[in-house]
Amino acid sequence: MRSFIGVLSVVALSAVLAAAADHPGKVSFDKSCKACHAADGAGNPGMAKMLKVTMRSLGSAEVQKASDADLKKAITDGTGKMKPVAGLTGKQADDLVAYIRTLKK
Ligand code: HEC
């Protein structure tokens, strides 16, 4: 019985991990955003220094209080020192917004 439960929890855990890895927004994030924003959205200090800007963590309350439309606009139109991210479909931008929501602290 115990080993059965053990197997079950391994299955459940891998399902959770696979779900996290498969977030469609994560694929785009890793490709188009991670270099500047870091994997967890906290921001790459080297990039912030180079651009002479304070990068807020994407999971922070300040960023999370923005509406989905505002976040999408930041991605497609740029914001402050961040240039618009080119080559994204509307669906990819929506997925990215959904992914940013998962970074909430
Ligand atoms: C070349 C580096 C770079 C890339 C690539 C980049 N960003 Fe940014 N991003 C920045 C910087 C720098 C800021 C802060 C801009 C400012 O405040 O002047 C920022 C700000 C933001 C903000 C607003 C945060 C706030 O403080 O309100 C969002 C949302 C965001 N980025 C999302 C993304 C997403 C999603 C991607 C990928 C599709 C992405 N960024 C790609 C550099 C980058």
PDB file of C-alpha atoms and ligand atoms in Angstrom:
ATOM      1  CA  MET A   1       0.000   0.000   0.000  1.00  0.00           C
ATOM      2  CA  ARG A   2       2.736   2.382   0.974  1.00  0.00           C
ATOM      3  CA  SER A   3       4.626   1.878  -2.281  1.00  0.00           C
ATOM      4  CA  PHE A   4       1.375   2.406  -4.170  1.00  0.00           C
ATOM      5  CA  ILE A   5       0.999   5.809  -2.511  1.00  0.00           C
ATOM      6  CA  GLY A   6       4.645   6.489  -3.271  1.00  0.00           C
ATOM      7  CA  VAL A   7       4.099   5.792  -6.949  1.00  0.00           C
ATOM      8  CA  LEU A   8       0.972   7.931  -6.932  1.00  0.00           C
ATOM      9  CA  SER A   9       2.795  10.939  -5.479  1.00  0.00           C
ATOM     10  CA  VAL A  10       5.623  10.581  -7.995  1.00  0.00           C
ATOM     11  CA  VAL A  11       3.041  10.550 -10.787  1.00  0.00           C
ATOM     12  CA  ALA A  12       1.256  13.577  -9.322  1.00  0.00           C
ATOM     13  CA  LEU A  13       4.531  15.459  -8.870  1.00  0.00           C
ATOM     14  CA  SER A  14       5.675  14.838 -12.417  1.00  0.00           C
ATOM     15  CA  ALA A  15       2.286  15.977 -13.696  1.00  0.00           C
ATOM     16  CA  VAL A  16       2.729  19.251 -11.784  1.00  0.00           C
ATOM     17  CA  LEU A  17       6.275  19.704 -13.092  1.00  0.00           C
ATOM     18  CA  ALA A  18       5.238  18.905 -16.670  1.00  0.00           C
ATOM     19  CA  ALA A  19       2.374  21.398 -16.419  1.00  0.00           C
ATOM     20  CA  ALA A  20       4.770  24.120 -15.256  1.00  0.00           C
ATOM     21  CA  ALA A  21       7.245  23.367 -18.035  1.00  0.00           C
ATOM     22  CA  ASP A  22       4.517  23.261 -20.641  1.00  0.00           C
ATOM     23  CA  HIS A  23       2.987  26.676 -19.973  1.00  0.00           C
ATOM     24  CA  PRO A  24       2.815  28.103 -23.494  1.00  0.00           C
ATOM     25  CA  GLY A  25       3.854  31.499 -22.162  1.00  0.00           C
ATOM     26  CA  LYS A  26       6.991  30.012 -20.602  1.00  0.00           C
ATOM     27  CA  VAL A  27       8.255  28.877 -23.988  1.00  0.00           C
ATOM     28  CA  SER A  28       8.002  32.434 -25.327  1.00  0.00           C
ATOM     29  CA  PHE A  29       9.309  33.893 -22.067  1.00  0.00           C
ATOM     30  CA  ASP A  30      12.439  31.734 -22.139  1.00  0.00           C
ATOM     31  CA  LYS A  31      13.026  32.709 -25.749  1.00  0.00           C
ATOM     32  CA  SER A  32      12.204  36.438 -25.730  1.00  0.00           C
ATOM     33  CA  CYS A  33      12.297  37.752 -22.167  1.00  0.00           C
ATOM     34  CA  LYS A  34      14.531  35.652 -19.933  1.00  0.00           C
ATOM     35  CA  ALA A  35      17.799  37.292 -20.992  1.00  0.00           C
ATOM     36  CA  CYS A  36      16.640  40.595 -19.514  1.00  0.00           C
ATOM     37  CA  HIS A  37      14.033  39.573 -16.946  1.00  0.00           C
ATOM     38  CA  ALA A  38      15.686  36.354 -15.611  1.00  0.00           C
ATOM     39  CA  ALA A  39      13.877  33.013 -15.403  1.00  0.00           C
ATOM     40  CA  ASP A  40      11.860  34.022 -12.340  1.00  0.00           C
ATOM     41  CA  GLY A  41      11.097  37.536 -13.651  1.00  0.00           C
ATOM     42  CA  ALA A  42      13.210  39.203 -10.963  1.00  0.00           C
ATOM     43  CA  GLY A  43      15.300  41.008 -13.570  1.00  0.00           C
ATOM     44  CA  ASN A  44      18.865  40.532 -14.754  1.00  0.00           C
ATOM     45  CA  PRO A  45      21.018  42.953 -12.694  1.00  0.00           C
ATOM     46  CA  GLY A  46      23.611  43.237 -15.480  1.00  0.00           C
ATOM     47  CA  MET A  47      20.941  44.278 -17.952  1.00  0.00           C
ATOM     48  CA  ALA A  48      19.414  46.761 -15.501  1.00  0.00           C
ATOM     49  CA  LYS A  49      22.842  48.295 -14.962  1.00  0.00           C
ATOM     50  CA  MET A  50      23.557  48.503 -18.669  1.00  0.00           C
ATOM     51  CA  LEU A  51      20.216  50.177 -19.374  1.00  0.00           C
ATOM     52  CA  LYS A  52      20.599  52.347 -16.250  1.00  0.00           C
ATOM     53  CA  VAL A  53      17.150  51.435 -15.047  1.00  0.00           C
ATOM     54  CA  THR A  54      15.662  49.798 -11.984  1.00  0.00           C
ATOM     55  CA  MET A  55      13.878  46.701 -13.163  1.00  0.00           C
ATOM     56  CA  ARG A  56      10.950  45.690 -11.051  1.00  0.00           C
ATOM     57  CA  SER A  57      10.377  42.012 -10.497  1.00  0.00           C
ATOM     58  CA  LEU A  58       7.561  40.876 -12.789  1.00  0.00           C
ATOM     59  CA  GLY A  59       6.099  38.983  -9.817  1.00  0.00           C
ATOM     60  CA  SER A  60       6.045  42.078  -7.594  1.00  0.00           C
ATOM     61  CA  ALA A  61       2.813  43.683  -6.449  1.00  0.00           C
ATOM     62  CA  GLU A  62       3.616  46.858  -8.448  1.00  0.00           C
ATOM     63  CA  VAL A  63       3.795  44.944 -11.707  1.00  0.00           C
ATOM     64  CA  GLN A  64       0.997  42.505 -10.865  1.00  0.00           C
ATOM     65  CA  LYS A  65      -1.455  45.326 -10.192  1.00  0.00           C
ATOM     66  CA  ALA A  66      -1.316  46.310 -13.870  1.00  0.00           C
ATOM     67  CA  SER A  67      -4.215  45.056 -15.970  1.00  0.00           C
ATOM     68  CA  ASP A  68      -3.729  42.283 -18.531  1.00  0.00           C
ATOM     69  CA  ALA A  69      -4.174  44.910 -21.246  1.00  0.00           C
ATOM     70  CA  ASP A  70      -1.413  47.077 -19.724  1.00  0.00           C
ATOM     71  CA  LEU A  71       0.981  44.137 -19.481  1.00  0.00           C
ATOM     72  CA  LYS A  72       0.260  43.151 -23.049  1.00  0.00           C
ATOM     73  CA  LYS A  73       0.840  46.713 -24.206  1.00  0.00           C
ATOM     74  CA  ALA A  74       4.190  46.812 -22.366  1.00  0.00           C
ATOM     75  CA  ILE A  75       5.221  43.696 -24.283  1.00  0.00           C
ATOM     76  CA  THR A  76       3.991  44.710 -27.736  1.00  0.00           C
ATOM     77  CA  ASP A  77       4.580  48.481 -27.552  1.00  0.00           C
ATOM     78  CA  GLY A  78       7.481  48.607 -25.085  1.00  0.00           C
ATOM     79  CA  THR A  79       7.611  50.479 -21.791  1.00  0.00           C
ATOM     80  CA  GLY A  80      10.186  52.969 -20.547  1.00  0.00           C
ATOM     81  CA  LYS A  81      13.607  51.611 -21.491  1.00  0.00           C
ATOM     82  CA  MET A  82      12.188  48.337 -22.770  1.00  0.00           C
ATOM     83  CA  LYS A  83      11.812  48.211 -26.522  1.00  0.00           C
ATOM     84  CA  PRO A  84       8.732  46.545 -28.025  1.00  0.00           C
ATOM     85  CA  VAL A  85       9.257  42.817 -28.371  1.00  0.00           C
ATOM     86  CA  ALA A  86       8.912  42.076 -32.075  1.00  0.00           C
ATOM     87  CA  GLY A  87       7.671  38.949 -33.767  1.00  0.00           C
ATOM     88  CA  LEU A  88       5.030  37.877 -31.247  1.00  0.00           C
ATOM     89  CA  THR A  89       1.541  36.853 -32.300  1.00  0.00           C
ATOM     90  CA  GLY A  90      -1.417  38.180 -30.309  1.00  0.00           C
ATOM     91  CA  LYS A  91      -1.840  34.707 -28.846  1.00  0.00           C
ATOM     92  CA  GLN A  92       1.809  34.585 -27.746  1.00  0.00           C
ATOM     93  CA  ALA A  93       1.450  37.992 -26.077  1.00  0.00           C
ATOM     94  CA  ASP A  94      -1.675  36.750 -24.242  1.00  0.00           C
ATOM     95  CA  ASP A  95       0.171  33.606 -23.154  1.00  0.00           C
ATOM     96  CA  LEU A  96       3.029  35.762 -21.892  1.00  0.00           C
ATOM     97  CA  VAL A  97       0.631  37.860 -19.825  1.00  0.00           C
ATOM     98  CA  ALA A  98      -0.831  34.634 -18.387  1.00  0.00           C
ATOM     99  CA  TYR A  99       2.697  33.427 -17.635  1.00  0.00           C
ATOM    100  CA  ILE A 100       3.592  36.696 -15.867  1.00  0.00           C
ATOM    101  CA  ARG A 101       0.573  36.057 -13.629  1.00  0.00           C
ATOM    102  CA  THR A 102       2.121  32.744 -12.574  1.00  0.00           C
ATOM    103  CA  LEU A 103       5.245  34.618 -11.373  1.00  0.00           C
ATOM    104  CA  LYS A 104       3.238  36.481  -8.728  1.00  0.00           C
ATOM    105  CA  LYS A 105       4.914  36.315  -5.336  1.00  0.00           C
TER     106      LYS A 105
HETATM  107  C1  HEC B   1      16.415  43.890 -23.847  1.00  0.00           C
HETATM  108  C2  HEC B   1      15.908  43.600 -22.530  1.00  0.00           C
HETATM  109  C3  HEC B   1      14.444  43.235 -22.366  1.00  0.00           C
HETATM  110  C4  HEC B   1      13.719  42.266 -23.031  1.00  0.00           C
HETATM  111  C5  HEC B   1      14.197  41.324 -24.132  1.00  0.00           C
HETATM  112  C6  HEC B   1      12.410  42.281 -22.437  1.00  0.00           C
HETATM  113  N1  HEC B   1      12.312  43.237 -21.468  1.00  0.00           N
HETATM  114 FE1  HEC B   1      10.663  43.692 -20.375  1.00  0.00          FE
HETATM  115  N2  HEC B   1      11.655  45.257 -19.529  1.00  0.00           N
HETATM  116  C7  HEC B   1      12.994  45.548 -19.722  1.00  0.00           C
HETATM  117  C8  HEC B   1      13.333  46.718 -18.937  1.00  0.00           C
HETATM  118  C9  HEC B   1      14.714  47.367 -18.861  1.00  0.00           C
HETATM  119  C10 HEC B   1      12.146  47.121 -18.272  1.00  0.00           C
HETATM  120  C11 HEC B   1      11.971  48.322 -17.347  1.00  0.00           C
HETATM  121  C12 HEC B   1      11.605  49.511 -18.241  1.00  0.00           C
HETATM  122  C13 HEC B   1      11.558  50.830 -17.500  1.00  0.00           C
HETATM  123  O1  HEC B   1      10.978  50.863 -16.402  1.00  0.00           O
HETATM  124  O2  HEC B   1      12.099  51.813 -18.043  1.00  0.00           O
HETATM  125  C14 HEC B   1      11.115  46.179 -18.674  1.00  0.00           C
HETATM  126  C15 HEC B   1       9.797  46.227 -18.250  1.00  0.00           C
HETATM  127  C16 HEC B   1       8.850  45.260 -18.494  1.00  0.00           C
HETATM  128  C17 HEC B   1       7.502  45.270 -17.979  1.00  0.00           C
HETATM  129  C18 HEC B   1       6.904  46.361 -17.101  1.00  0.00           C
HETATM  130  C19 HEC B   1       7.349  46.122 -15.683  1.00  0.00           C
HETATM  131  C20 HEC B   1       6.989  47.273 -14.777  1.00  0.00           C
HETATM  132  O3  HEC B   1       7.888  47.709 -14.043  1.00  0.00           O
HETATM  133  O4  HEC B   1       5.841  47.721 -14.797  1.00  0.00           O
HETATM  134  C21 HEC B   1       6.898  44.134 -18.415  1.00  0.00           C
HETATM  135  C22 HEC B   1       5.479  43.666 -18.106  1.00  0.00           C
HETATM  136  C23 HEC B   1       7.865  43.425 -19.216  1.00  0.00           C
HETATM  137  N3  HEC B   1       9.027  44.135 -19.254  1.00  0.00           N
HETATM  138  C24 HEC B   1       7.644  42.206 -19.826  1.00  0.00           C
HETATM  139  C25 HEC B   1       8.492  41.644 -20.760  1.00  0.00           C
HETATM  140  C26 HEC B   1       8.188  40.452 -21.504  1.00  0.00           C
HETATM  141  C27 HEC B   1       6.946  39.591 -21.298  1.00  0.00           C
HETATM  142  C28 HEC B   1       9.218  40.252 -22.364  1.00  0.00           C
HETATM  143  C29 HEC B   1       9.362  39.172 -23.416  1.00  0.00           C
HETATM  144  C30 HEC B   1       8.312  39.074 -24.410  1.00  0.00           C
HETATM  145  C31 HEC B   1      10.188  41.293 -22.125  1.00  0.00           C
HETATM  146  N4  HEC B   1       9.707  42.121 -21.156  1.00  0.00           N
HETATM  147  C32 HEC B   1      11.399  41.405 -22.806  1.00  0.00           C
HETATM  148  C33 HEC B   1      13.876  44.868 -20.523  1.00  0.00           C
HETATM  149  C34 HEC B   1      13.541  43.850 -21.396  1.00  0.00           C
END
